[in-house]
PDB file of N, CA and C in Angstrom:
ATOM      1  N   MET A  10       0.846  -1.168   0.000  1.00 68.00           N
ATOM      2  CA  MET A  10       0.000   0.000   0.000  1.00 68.00           C
ATOM      3  C   MET A  10       0.900   1.241   0.000  1.00 68.00           C
ATOM      4  N   THR A  11       0.606   2.184  -0.851  1.00 83.00           N
ATOM      5  CA  THR A  11       1.405   3.407  -0.919  1.00 83.00           C
ATOM      6  C   THR A  11       1.131   4.286   0.301  1.00 83.00           C
ATOM      7  N   ASP A  12       2.038   5.217   0.544  1.00 85.00           N
ATOM      8  CA  ASP A  12       1.857   6.130   1.673  1.00 85.00           C
ATOM      9  C   ASP A  12       0.550   6.912   1.551  1.00 85.00           C
ATOM     10  N   ALA A  13       0.240   7.374   0.352  1.00 89.00           N
ATOM     11  CA  ALA A  13      -0.980   8.161   0.146  1.00 89.00           C
ATOM     12  C   ALA A  13      -2.222   7.331   0.449  1.00 89.00           C
ATOM     13  N   LYS A  14      -2.234   6.085   0.001  1.00 88.00           N
ATOM     14  CA  LYS A  14      -3.381   5.217   0.274  1.00 88.00           C
ATOM     15  C   LYS A  14      -3.478   4.909   1.765  1.00 88.00           C
ATOM     16  N   LYS A  15      -2.331   4.700   2.408  1.00 85.00           N
ATOM     17  CA  LYS A  15      -2.328   4.421   3.842  1.00 85.00           C
ATOM     18  C   LYS A  15      -2.831   5.629   4.624  1.00 85.00           C
ATOM     19  N   ARG A  16      -2.428   6.818   4.202  1.00 90.00           N
ATOM     20  CA  ARG A  16      -2.910   8.037   4.869  1.00 90.00           C
ATOM     21  C   ARG A  16      -4.431   8.150   4.753  1.00 90.00           C
ATOM     22  N   GLU A  17      -4.946   7.920   3.556  1.00 91.00           N
ATOM     23  CA  GLU A  17      -6.395   8.015   3.352  1.00 91.00           C
ATOM     24  C   GLU A  17      -7.146   6.949   4.155  1.00 91.00           C
ATOM     25  N   ALA A  18      -6.591   5.740   4.198  1.00 86.00           N
ATOM     26  CA  ALA A  18      -7.225   4.665   4.974  1.00 86.00           C
ATOM     27  C   ALA A  18      -7.238   5.015   6.460  1.00 86.00           C
ATOM     28  N   GLU A  19      -6.151   5.570   6.961  1.00 87.00           N
ATOM     29  CA  GLU A  19      -6.097   5.969   8.373  1.00 87.00           C
ATOM     30  C   GLU A  19      -7.091   7.077   8.661  1.00 87.00           C
ATOM     31  N   LYS A  20      -7.182   8.029   7.763  1.00 93.00           N
ATOM     32  CA  LYS A  20      -8.152   9.117   7.948  1.00 93.00           C
ATOM     33  C   LYS A  20      -9.577   8.563   7.980  1.00 93.00           C
ATOM     34  N   GLN A  21      -9.852   7.598   7.115  1.00 90.00           N
ATOM     35  CA  GLN A  21     -11.190   7.006   7.066  1.00 90.00           C
ATOM     36  C   GLN A  21     -11.519   6.314   8.390  1.00 90.00           C
ATOM     37  N   VAL A  22     -10.573   5.553   8.918  1.00 88.00           N
ATOM     38  CA  VAL A  22     -10.790   4.848  10.183  1.00 88.00           C
ATOM     39  C   VAL A  22     -10.997   5.852  11.321  1.00 88.00           C
ATOM     40  N   VAL A  23     -10.140   6.871  11.391  1.00 92.00           N
ATOM     41  CA  VAL A  23     -10.255   7.876  12.450  1.00 92.00           C
ATOM     42  C   VAL A  23     -11.589   8.608  12.349  1.00 92.00           C
ATOM     43  N   GLU A  24     -11.992   8.957  11.152  1.00 94.00           N
ATOM     44  CA  GLU A  24     -13.266   9.662  10.967  1.00 94.00           C
ATOM     45  C   GLU A  24     -14.438   8.805  11.433  1.00 94.00           C
ATOM     46  N   LEU A  25     -14.451   7.539  11.051  1.00 91.00           N
ATOM     47  CA  LEU A  25     -15.542   6.659  11.481  1.00 91.00           C
ATOM     48  C   LEU A  25     -15.566   6.500  12.999  1.00 91.00           C
ATOM     49  N   MET A  26     -14.394   6.396  13.602  1.00 92.00           N
ATOM     50  CA  MET A  26     -14.334   6.230  15.053  1.00 92.00           C
ATOM     51  C   MET A  26     -14.797   7.496  15.774  1.00 92.00           C
ATOM     52  N   ILE A  27     -14.397   8.653  15.283  1.00 95.00           N
ATOM     53  CA  ILE A  27     -14.816   9.904  15.912  1.00 95.00           C
ATOM     54  C   ILE A  27     -16.316  10.108  15.728  1.00 95.00           C
ATOM     55  N   LYS A  28     -16.852   9.778  14.558  1.00 94.00           N
ATOM     56  CA  LYS A  28     -18.299   9.906  14.338  1.00 94.00           C
ATOM     57  C   LYS A  28     -19.073   8.983  15.269  1.00 94.00           C
ATOM     58  N   SER A  29     -18.603   7.762  15.415  1.00 92.00           N
ATOM     59  CA  SER A  29     -19.253   6.814  16.316  1.00 92.00           C
ATOM     60  C   SER A  29     -19.199   7.315  17.755  1.00 92.00           C
ATOM     61  N   TYR A  30     -18.044   7.790  18.165  1.00 94.00           N
ATOM     62  CA  TYR A  30     -17.858   8.325  19.514  1.00 94.00           C
ATOM     63  C   TYR A  30     -18.812   9.493  19.762  1.00 94.00           C
ATOM     64  N   CYS A  31     -18.853  10.437  18.841  1.00 95.00           N
ATOM     65  CA  CYS A  31     -19.688  11.626  19.000  1.00 95.00           C
ATOM     66  C   CYS A  31     -21.168  11.244  19.078  1.00 95.00           C
ATOM     67  N   LYS A  32     -21.570  10.340  18.208  1.00 93.00           N
ATOM     68  CA  LYS A  32     -22.968   9.909  18.172  1.00 93.00           C
ATOM     69  C   LYS A  32     -23.389   9.285  19.496  1.00 93.00           C
ATOM     70  N   HIS A  33     -22.537   8.454  20.087  1.00 91.00           N
ATOM     71  CA  HIS A  33     -22.908   7.731  21.299  1.00 91.00           C
ATOM     72  C   HIS A  33     -22.545   8.460  22.588  1.00 91.00           C
ATOM     73  N   THR A  34     -21.604   9.381  22.531  1.00 93.00           N
ATOM     74  CA  THR A  34     -21.197  10.095  23.738  1.00 93.00           C
ATOM     75  C   THR A  34     -21.889  11.446  23.848  1.00 93.00           C
ATOM     76  N   HIS A  35     -21.941  12.180  22.740  1.00 93.00           N
ATOM     77  CA  HIS A  35     -22.532  13.517  22.752  1.00 93.00           C
ATOM     78  C   HIS A  35     -23.955  13.518  22.205  1.00 93.00           C
ATOM     79  N   HIS A  36     -24.402  12.367  21.705  1.00 92.00           N
ATOM     80  CA  HIS A  36     -25.760  12.190  21.190  1.00 92.00           C
ATOM     81  C   HIS A  36     -26.098  13.203  20.095  1.00 92.00           C
ATOM     82  N   GLU A  37     -25.137  13.394  19.193  1.00 84.00           N
ATOM     83  CA  GLU A  37     -25.297  14.321  18.074  1.00 84.00           C
ATOM     84  C   GLU A  37     -25.428  13.541  16.767  1.00 84.00           C
ATOM     85  N   LYS A  38     -26.267  14.024  15.872  1.00 85.00           N
ATOM     86  CA  LYS A  38     -26.364  13.394  14.545  1.00 85.00           C
ATOM     87  C   LYS A  38     -25.192  13.825  13.675  1.00 85.00           C
ATOM     88  N   GLN A  39     -24.800  15.074  13.793  1.00 92.00           N
ATOM     89  CA  GLN A  39     -23.634  15.613  13.099  1.00 92.00           C
ATOM     90  C   GLN A  39     -22.513  15.732  14.123  1.00 92.00           C
ATOM     91  N   LEU A  40     -21.277  15.817  13.659  1.00 95.00           N
ATOM     92  CA  LEU A  40     -20.163  15.997  14.586  1.00 95.00           C
ATOM     93  C   LEU A  40     -20.309  17.315  15.339  1.00 95.00           C
ATOM     94  N   CYS A  41     -20.132  17.261  16.652  1.00 96.00           N
ATOM     95  CA  CYS A  41     -20.143  18.490  17.443  1.00 96.00           C
ATOM     96  C   CYS A  41     -18.843  19.251  17.162  1.00 96.00           C
ATOM     97  N   ALA A  42     -18.760  20.465  17.632  1.00 96.00           N
ATOM     98  CA  ALA A  42     -17.593  21.312  17.363  1.00 96.00           C
ATOM     99  C   ALA A  42     -16.306  20.684  17.906  1.00 96.00           C
ATOM    100  N   SER A  43     -16.368  20.104  19.080  1.00 96.00           N
ATOM    101  CA  SER A  43     -15.185  19.500  19.696  1.00 96.00           C
ATOM    102  C   SER A  43     -14.688  18.303  18.880  1.00 96.00           C
ATOM    103  N   CYS A  44     -15.600  17.465  18.446  1.00 97.00           N
ATOM    104  CA  CYS A  44     -15.224  16.287  17.655  1.00 97.00           C
ATOM    105  C   CYS A  44     -14.765  16.683  16.253  1.00 97.00           C
ATOM    106  N   GLN A  45     -15.391  17.697  15.682  1.00 97.00           N
ATOM    107  CA  GLN A  45     -14.960  18.203  14.371  1.00 97.00           C
ATOM    108  C   GLN A  45     -13.537  18.733  14.465  1.00 97.00           C
ATOM    109  N   ASP A  46     -13.244  19.441  15.536  1.00 98.00           N
ATOM    110  CA  ASP A  46     -11.901  19.973  15.763  1.00 98.00           C
ATOM    111  C   ASP A  46     -10.892  18.829  15.905  1.00 98.00           C
ATOM    112  N   LEU A  47     -11.263  17.794  16.651  1.00 98.00           N
ATOM    113  CA  LEU A  47     -10.373  16.645  16.832  1.00 98.00           C
ATOM    114  C   LEU A  47     -10.127  15.926  15.507  1.00 98.00           C
ATOM    115  N   LEU A  48     -11.161  15.773  14.694  1.00 98.00           N
ATOM    116  CA  LEU A  48     -11.012  15.129  13.392  1.00 98.00           C
ATOM    117  C   LEU A  48     -10.063  15.919  12.492  1.00 98.00           C
ATOM    118  N   LEU A  49     -10.240  17.222  12.425  1.00 98.00           N
ATOM    119  CA  LEU A  49      -9.354  18.054  11.609  1.00 98.00           C
ATOM    120  C   LEU A  49      -7.916  17.958  12.111  1.00 98.00           C
ATOM    121  N   TYR A  50      -7.739  17.989  13.406  1.00 97.00           N
ATOM    122  CA  TYR A  50      -6.411  17.884  14.002  1.00 97.00           C
ATOM    123  C   TYR A  50      -5.772  16.538  13.662  1.00 97.00           C
ATOM    124  N   ALA A  51      -6.533  15.448  13.816  1.00 96.00           N
ATOM    125  CA  ALA A  51      -6.020  14.111  13.525  1.00 96.00           C
ATOM    126  C   ALA A  51      -5.629  13.984  12.050  1.00 96.00           C
ATOM    127  N   CYS A  52      -6.443  14.521  11.166  1.00 96.00           N
ATOM    128  CA  CYS A  52      -6.127  14.462   9.730  1.00 96.00           C
ATOM    129  C   CYS A  52      -4.871  15.261   9.403  1.00 96.00           C
ATOM    130  N   GLN A  53      -4.691  16.389  10.060  1.00 96.00           N
ATOM    131  CA  GLN A  53      -3.465  17.180   9.865  1.00 96.00           C
ATOM    132  C   GLN A  53      -2.249  16.388  10.334  1.00 96.00           C
ATOM    133  N   ARG A  54      -2.373  15.733  11.459  1.00 95.00           N
ATOM    134  CA  ARG A  54      -1.269  14.924  11.999  1.00 95.00           C
ATOM    135  C   ARG A  54      -0.946  13.768  11.056  1.00 95.00           C
ATOM    136  N   ILE A  55      -1.972  13.129  10.509  1.00 93.00           N
ATOM    137  CA  ILE A  55      -1.773  12.020   9.568  1.00 93.00           C
ATOM    138  C   ILE A  55      -1.072  12.532   8.309  1.00 93.00           C
ATOM    139  N   ASP A  56      -1.509  13.683   7.804  1.00 94.00           N
ATOM    140  CA  ASP A  56      -0.900  14.261   6.599  1.00 94.00           C
ATOM    141  C   ASP A  56       0.575  14.605   6.800  1.00 94.00           C
ATOM    142  N   CYS A  57       0.937  15.002   8.005  1.00 92.00           N
ATOM    143  CA  CYS A  57       2.313  15.441   8.279  1.00 92.00           C
ATOM    144  C   CYS A  57       3.213  14.334   8.817  1.00 92.00           C
ATOM    145  N   CYS A  58       2.713  13.145   8.992  1.00 91.00           N
ATOM    146  CA  CYS A  58       3.488  12.072   9.612  1.00 91.00           C
ATOM    147  C   CYS A  58       4.669  11.661   8.725  1.00 91.00           C
ATOM    148  N   PRO A  59       5.900  11.814   9.241  1.00 88.00           N
ATOM    149  CA  PRO A  59       7.074  11.436   8.455  1.00 88.00           C
ATOM    150  C   PRO A  59       7.357   9.930   8.480  1.00 88.00           C
ATOM    151  N   PHE A  60       6.650   9.199   9.334  1.00 87.00           N
ATOM    152  CA  PHE A  60       6.895   7.770   9.497  1.00 87.00           C
ATOM    153  C   PHE A  60       5.813   6.901   8.863  1.00 87.00           C
ATOM    154  N   MET A  61       5.016   7.463   7.999  1.00 83.00           N
ATOM    155  CA  MET A  61       3.864   6.745   7.445  1.00 83.00           C
ATOM    156  C   MET A  61       4.258   5.428   6.775  1.00 83.00           C
ATOM    157  N   ALA A  62       5.383   5.382   6.134  1.00 80.00           N
ATOM    158  CA  ALA A  62       5.795   4.173   5.411  1.00 80.00           C
ATOM    159  C   ALA A  62       6.092   3.008   6.339  1.00 80.00           C
ATOM    160  N   VAL A  63       6.503   3.296   7.563  1.00 81.00           N
ATOM    161  CA  VAL A  63       6.930   2.221   8.465  1.00 81.00           C
ATOM    162  C   VAL A  63       6.137   2.141   9.764  1.00 81.00           C
ATOM    163  N   LYS A  64       5.247   3.082  10.010  1.00 75.00           N
ATOM    164  CA  LYS A  64       4.572   3.111  11.304  1.00 75.00           C
ATOM    165  C   LYS A  64       3.434   2.099  11.392  1.00 75.00           C
ATOM    166  N   THR A  65       3.111   1.753  12.621  1.00 71.00           N
ATOM    167  CA  THR A  65       1.957   0.897  12.880  1.00 71.00           C
ATOM    168  C   THR A  65       0.841   1.794  13.393  1.00 71.00           C
ATOM    169  N   PHE A  66       0.721   1.938  14.690  1.00 75.00           N
ATOM    170  CA  PHE A  66      -0.282   2.820  15.280  1.00 75.00           C
ATOM    171  C   PHE A  66       0.414   4.015  15.913  1.00 75.00           C
ATOM    172  N   CYS A  67      -0.254   5.141  15.957  1.00 77.00           N
ATOM    173  CA  CYS A  67       0.338   6.341  16.550  1.00 77.00           C
ATOM    174  C   CYS A  67       0.732   6.105  18.009  1.00 77.00           C
ATOM    175  N   SER A  68      -0.038   5.300  18.707  1.00 73.00           N
ATOM    176  CA  SER A  68       0.245   5.055  20.123  1.00 73.00           C
ATOM    177  C   SER A  68       1.576   4.342  20.334  1.00 73.00           C
ATOM    178  N   SER A  69       2.060   3.622  19.324  1.00 74.00           N
ATOM    179  CA  SER A  69       3.326   2.916  19.473  1.00 74.00           C
ATOM    180  C   SER A  69       4.498   3.661  18.824  1.00 74.00           C
ATOM    181  N   CYS A  70       4.240   4.853  18.337  1.00 79.00           N
ATOM    182  CA  CYS A  70       5.285   5.659  17.689  1.00 79.00           C
ATOM    183  C   CYS A  70       6.201   6.262  18.746  1.00 79.00           C
ATOM    184  N   LYS A  71       7.477   6.401  18.410  1.00 81.00           N
ATOM    185  CA  LYS A  71       8.448   6.994  19.332  1.00 81.00           C
ATOM    186  C   LYS A  71       8.293   8.511  19.424  1.00 81.00           C
ATOM    187  N   VAL A  72       7.742   9.121  18.374  1.00 84.00           N
ATOM    188  CA  VAL A  72       7.538  10.566  18.342  1.00 84.00           C
ATOM    189  C   VAL A  72       6.038  10.822  18.449  1.00 84.00           C
ATOM    190  N   HIS A  73       5.638  11.503  19.504  1.00 82.00           N
ATOM    191  CA  HIS A  73       4.213  11.813  19.663  1.00 82.00           C
ATOM    192  C   HIS A  73       3.946  13.220  19.150  1.00 82.00           C
ATOM    193  N   CYS A  74       3.257  13.300  18.019  1.00 88.00           N
ATOM    194  CA  CYS A  74       3.023  14.597  17.403  1.00 88.00           C
ATOM    195  C   CYS A  74       1.712  15.238  17.872  1.00 88.00           C
ATOM    196  N   TYR A  75       0.908  14.497  18.635  1.00 92.00           N
ATOM    197  CA  TYR A  75      -0.322  15.057  19.189  1.00 92.00           C
ATOM    198  C   TYR A  75       0.008  15.828  20.457  1.00 92.00           C
ATOM    199  N   SER A  76      -0.688  16.931  20.672  1.00 93.00           N
ATOM    200  CA  SER A  76      -0.537  17.644  21.941  1.00 93.00           C
ATOM    201  C   SER A  76      -1.113  16.754  23.047  1.00 93.00           C
ATOM    202  N   LEU A  77      -0.772  17.016  24.285  1.00 93.00           N
ATOM    203  CA  LEU A  77      -1.256  16.189  25.393  1.00 93.00           C
ATOM    204  C   LEU A  77      -2.780  16.156  25.457  1.00 93.00           C
ATOM    205  N   GLU A  78      -3.410  17.304  25.247  1.00 96.00           N
ATOM    206  CA  GLU A  78      -4.875  17.379  25.294  1.00 96.00           C
ATOM    207  C   GLU A  78      -5.507  16.537  24.178  1.00 96.00           C
ATOM    208  N   LYS A  79      -4.996  16.688  22.964  1.00 95.00           N
ATOM    209  CA  LYS A  79      -5.557  15.947  21.827  1.00 95.00           C
ATOM    210  C   LYS A  79      -5.259  14.456  21.954  1.00 95.00           C
ATOM    211  N   ARG A  80      -4.086  14.116  22.477  1.00 93.00           N
ATOM    212  CA  ARG A  80      -3.741  12.708  22.676  1.00 93.00           C
ATOM    213  C   ARG A  80      -4.719  12.061  23.657  1.00 93.00           C
ATOM    214  N   SER A  81      -5.055  12.786  24.704  1.00 95.00           N
ATOM    215  CA  SER A  81      -6.023  12.291  25.685  1.00 95.00           C
ATOM    216  C   SER A  81      -7.401  12.110  25.044  1.00 95.00           C
ATOM    217  N   GLN A  82      -7.807  13.077  24.231  1.00 96.00           N
ATOM    218  CA  GLN A  82      -9.101  12.996  23.556  1.00 96.00           C
ATOM    219  C   GLN A  82      -9.146  11.810  22.592  1.00 96.00           C
ATOM    220  N   ILE A  83      -8.095  11.627  21.801  1.00 94.00           N
ATOM    221  CA  ILE A  83      -8.104  10.555  20.802  1.00 94.00           C
ATOM    222  C   ILE A  83      -8.047   9.198  21.486  1.00 94.00           C
ATOM    223  N   ARG A  84      -7.358   9.093  22.609  1.00 92.00           N
ATOM    224  CA  ARG A  84      -7.351   7.840  23.372  1.00 92.00           C
ATOM    225  C   ARG A  84      -8.761   7.493  23.839  1.00 92.00           C
ATOM    226  N   ASP A  85      -9.478   8.508  24.325  1.00 95.00           N
ATOM    227  CA  ASP A  85     -10.854   8.299  24.781  1.00 95.00           C
ATOM    228  C   ASP A  85     -11.737   7.848  23.621  1.00 95.00           C
ATOM    229  N   VAL A  86     -11.563   8.482  22.468  1.00 94.00           N
ATOM    230  CA  VAL A  86     -12.324   8.100  21.273  1.00 94.00           C
ATOM    231  C   VAL A  86     -12.035   6.643  20.907  1.00 94.00           C
ATOM    232  N   MET A  87     -10.761   6.283  20.847  1.00 88.00           N
ATOM    233  CA  MET A  87     -10.374   4.919  20.475  1.00 88.00           C
ATOM    234  C   MET A  87     -10.927   3.900  21.475  1.00 88.00           C
ATOM    235  N   LYS A  88     -10.816   4.231  22.742  1.00 90.00           N
ATOM    236  CA  LYS A  88     -11.274   3.330  23.793  1.00 90.00           C
ATOM    237  C   LYS A  88     -12.784   3.083  23.706  1.00 90.00           C
ATOM    238  N   LYS A  89     -13.541   4.143  23.477  1.00 90.00           N
ATOM    239  CA  LYS A  89     -15.002   4.031  23.503  1.00 90.00           C
ATOM    240  C   LYS A  89     -15.626   3.624  22.177  1.00 90.00           C
ATOM    241  N   SER A  90     -14.894   3.773  21.080  1.00 87.00           N
ATOM    242  CA  SER A  90     -15.519   3.466  19.788  1.00 87.00           C
ATOM    243  C   SER A  90     -14.927   2.246  19.091  1.00 87.00           C
ATOM    244  N   SER A  91     -13.772   1.763  19.536  1.00 80.00           N
ATOM    245  CA  SER A  91     -13.131   0.653  18.816  1.00 80.00           C
ATOM    246  C   SER A  91     -13.988  -0.607  18.814  1.00 80.00           C
ATOM    247  N   TRP A  92     -14.650  -0.913  19.917  1.00 79.00           N
ATOM    248  CA  TRP A  92     -15.469  -2.125  19.944  1.00 79.00           C
ATOM    249  C   TRP A  92     -16.690  -1.992  19.043  1.00 79.00           C
ATOM    250  N   ARG A  93     -17.185  -0.768  18.858  1.00 82.00           N
ATOM    251  CA  ARG A  93     -18.325  -0.565  17.937  1.00 82.00           C
ATOM    252  C   ARG A  93     -17.909  -0.830  16.499  1.00 82.00           C
ATOM    253  N   MET A  94     -16.650  -0.548  16.200  1.00 79.00           N
ATOM    254  CA  MET A  94     -16.136  -0.784  14.851  1.00 79.00           C
ATOM    255  C   MET A  94     -16.218  -2.270  14.501  1.00 79.00           C
ATOM    256  N   LEU A  95     -16.068  -3.129  15.483  1.00 77.00           N
ATOM    257  CA  LEU A  95     -16.178  -4.573  15.240  1.00 77.00           C
ATOM    258  C   LEU A  95     -17.530  -4.945  14.662  1.00 77.00           C
ATOM    259  N   PHE A  96     -18.566  -4.263  15.118  1.00 79.00           N
ATOM    260  CA  PHE A  96     -19.927  -4.580  14.678  1.00 79.00           C
ATOM    261  C   PHE A  96     -20.357  -3.802  13.437  1.00 79.00           C
ATOM    262  N   HIS A  97     -19.908  -2.565  13.323  1.00 80.00           N
ATOM    263  CA  HIS A  97     -20.364  -1.715  12.223  1.00 80.00           C
ATOM    264  C   HIS A  97     -19.431  -1.707  11.009  1.00 80.00           C
ATOM    265  N   HIS A  98     -18.143  -1.916  11.222  1.00 80.00           N
ATOM    266  CA  HIS A  98     -17.164  -1.888  10.131  1.00 80.00           C
ATOM    267  C   HIS A  98     -16.088  -2.948  10.353  1.00 80.00           C
ATOM    268  N   PRO A  99     -16.476  -4.229  10.473  1.00 79.00           N
ATOM    269  CA  PRO A  99     -15.492  -5.264  10.817  1.00 79.00           C
ATOM    270  C   PRO A  99     -14.400  -5.449   9.763  1.00 79.00           C
ATOM    271  N   ILE A 100     -14.735  -5.375   8.501  1.00 82.00           N
ATOM    272  CA  ILE A 100     -13.747  -5.592   7.445  1.00 82.00           C
ATOM    273  C   ILE A 100     -12.735  -4.447   7.432  1.00 82.00           C
ATOM    274  N   LEU A 101     -13.213  -3.230   7.571  1.00 75.00           N
ATOM    275  CA  LEU A 101     -12.325  -2.068   7.610  1.00 75.00           C
ATOM    276  C   LEU A 101     -11.378  -2.159   8.802  1.00 75.00           C
ATOM    277  N   LEU A 102     -11.899  -2.538   9.947  1.00 71.00           N
ATOM    278  CA  LEU A 102     -11.069  -2.669  11.146  1.00 71.00           C
ATOM    279  C   LEU A 102     -10.042  -3.783  10.975  1.00 71.00           C
ATOM    280  N   LEU A 103     -10.456  -4.880  10.379  1.00 76.00           N
ATOM    281  CA  LEU A 103      -9.547  -6.002  10.141  1.00 76.00           C
ATOM    282  C   LEU A 103      -8.429  -5.595   9.178  1.00 76.00           C
ATOM    283  N   LYS A 104      -8.783  -4.907   8.092  1.00 74.00           N
ATOM    284  CA  LYS A 104      -7.777  -4.433   7.132  1.00 74.00           C
ATOM    285  C   LYS A 104      -6.790  -3.493   7.805  1.00 74.00           C
ATOM    286  N   HIS A 105      -7.294  -2.593   8.614  1.00 65.00           N
ATOM    287  CA  HIS A 105      -6.451  -1.627   9.312  1.00 65.00           C
ATOM    288  C   HIS A 105      -5.477  -2.352  10.248  1.00 65.00           C
ATOM    289  N   GLY A 106      -5.986  -3.299  10.987  1.00 68.00           N
ATOM    290  CA  GLY A 106      -5.147  -4.055  11.909  1.00 68.00           C
ATOM    291  C   GLY A 106      -4.101  -4.886  11.197  1.00 68.00           C
ATOM    292  N   LEU A 107      -4.496  -5.560  10.124  1.00 70.00           N
ATOM    293  CA  LEU A 107      -3.551  -6.392   9.377  1.00 70.00           C
ATOM    294  C   LEU A 107      -2.484  -5.545   8.687  1.00 70.00           C
ATOM    295  N   SER A 108      -2.889  -4.422   8.129  1.00 63.00           N
ATOM    296  CA  SER A 108      -1.944  -3.520   7.464  1.00 63.00           C
ATOM    297  C   SER A 108      -0.901  -3.025   8.457  1.00 63.00           C
ATOM    298  N   SER A 109      -1.357  -2.629   9.613  1.00 59.00           N
ATOM    299  CA  SER A 109      -0.439  -2.120  10.624  1.00 59.00           C
ATOM    300  C   SER A 109       0.439  -3.224  11.190  1.00 59.00           C
ATOM    301  N   ARG A 110      -0.104  -4.397  11.327  1.00 59.00           N
ATOM    302  CA  ARG A 110       0.666  -5.533  11.859  1.00 59.00           C
ATOM    303  C   ARG A 110       1.778  -5.922  10.890  1.00 59.00           C
ATOM    304  N   ARG A 111       1.470  -5.937   9.589  1.00 55.00           N
ATOM    305  CA  ARG A 111       2.486  -6.276   8.573  1.00 55.00           C
ATOM    306  C   ARG A 111       3.642  -5.289   8.625  1.00 55.00           C
ATOM    307  N   ARG A 112       3.364  -4.034   8.800  1.00 50.00           N
ATOM    308  CA  ARG A 112       4.411  -3.011   8.830  1.00 50.00           C
ATOM    309  C   ARG A 112       5.247  -3.111  10.104  1.00 50.00           C
ATOM    310  N   HIS A 113       4.658  -3.663  11.165  1.00 48.00           N
ATOM    311  CA  HIS A 113       5.341  -3.761  12.444  1.00 48.00           C
ATOM    312  C   HIS A 113       6.394  -4.858  12.440  1.00 48.00           C
ATOM    313  N   LYS A 114       6.219  -5.891  11.641  1.00 49.00           N
ATOM    314  CA  LYS A 114       7.155  -7.035  11.621  1.00 49.00           C
ATOM    315  C   LYS A 114       8.458  -6.689  10.986  1.00 49.00           C
TER     316      LYS A 114
END
């Protein structure tokens, strides 16, 4: 997978997770301002990542490019929405996990 395709796939996964989180935590049909801000921030971080070719997950990266506040927010999103991804987007989650696992070896 090329870096550009990997970036787009990561953005897609993050967007789905943030939308799921917002829907179930903030009970909004559309992304609230806080979640929209987090999504834009995450996409900017993904676009600027110099390790895209070799990285697995941001949490296992040696360089943390998220601010402490945003890192805390994204951890909460991942924690609360990852299990929903199993039911709503299992193939996408599986592809994401396998892609990242292959790069980790």
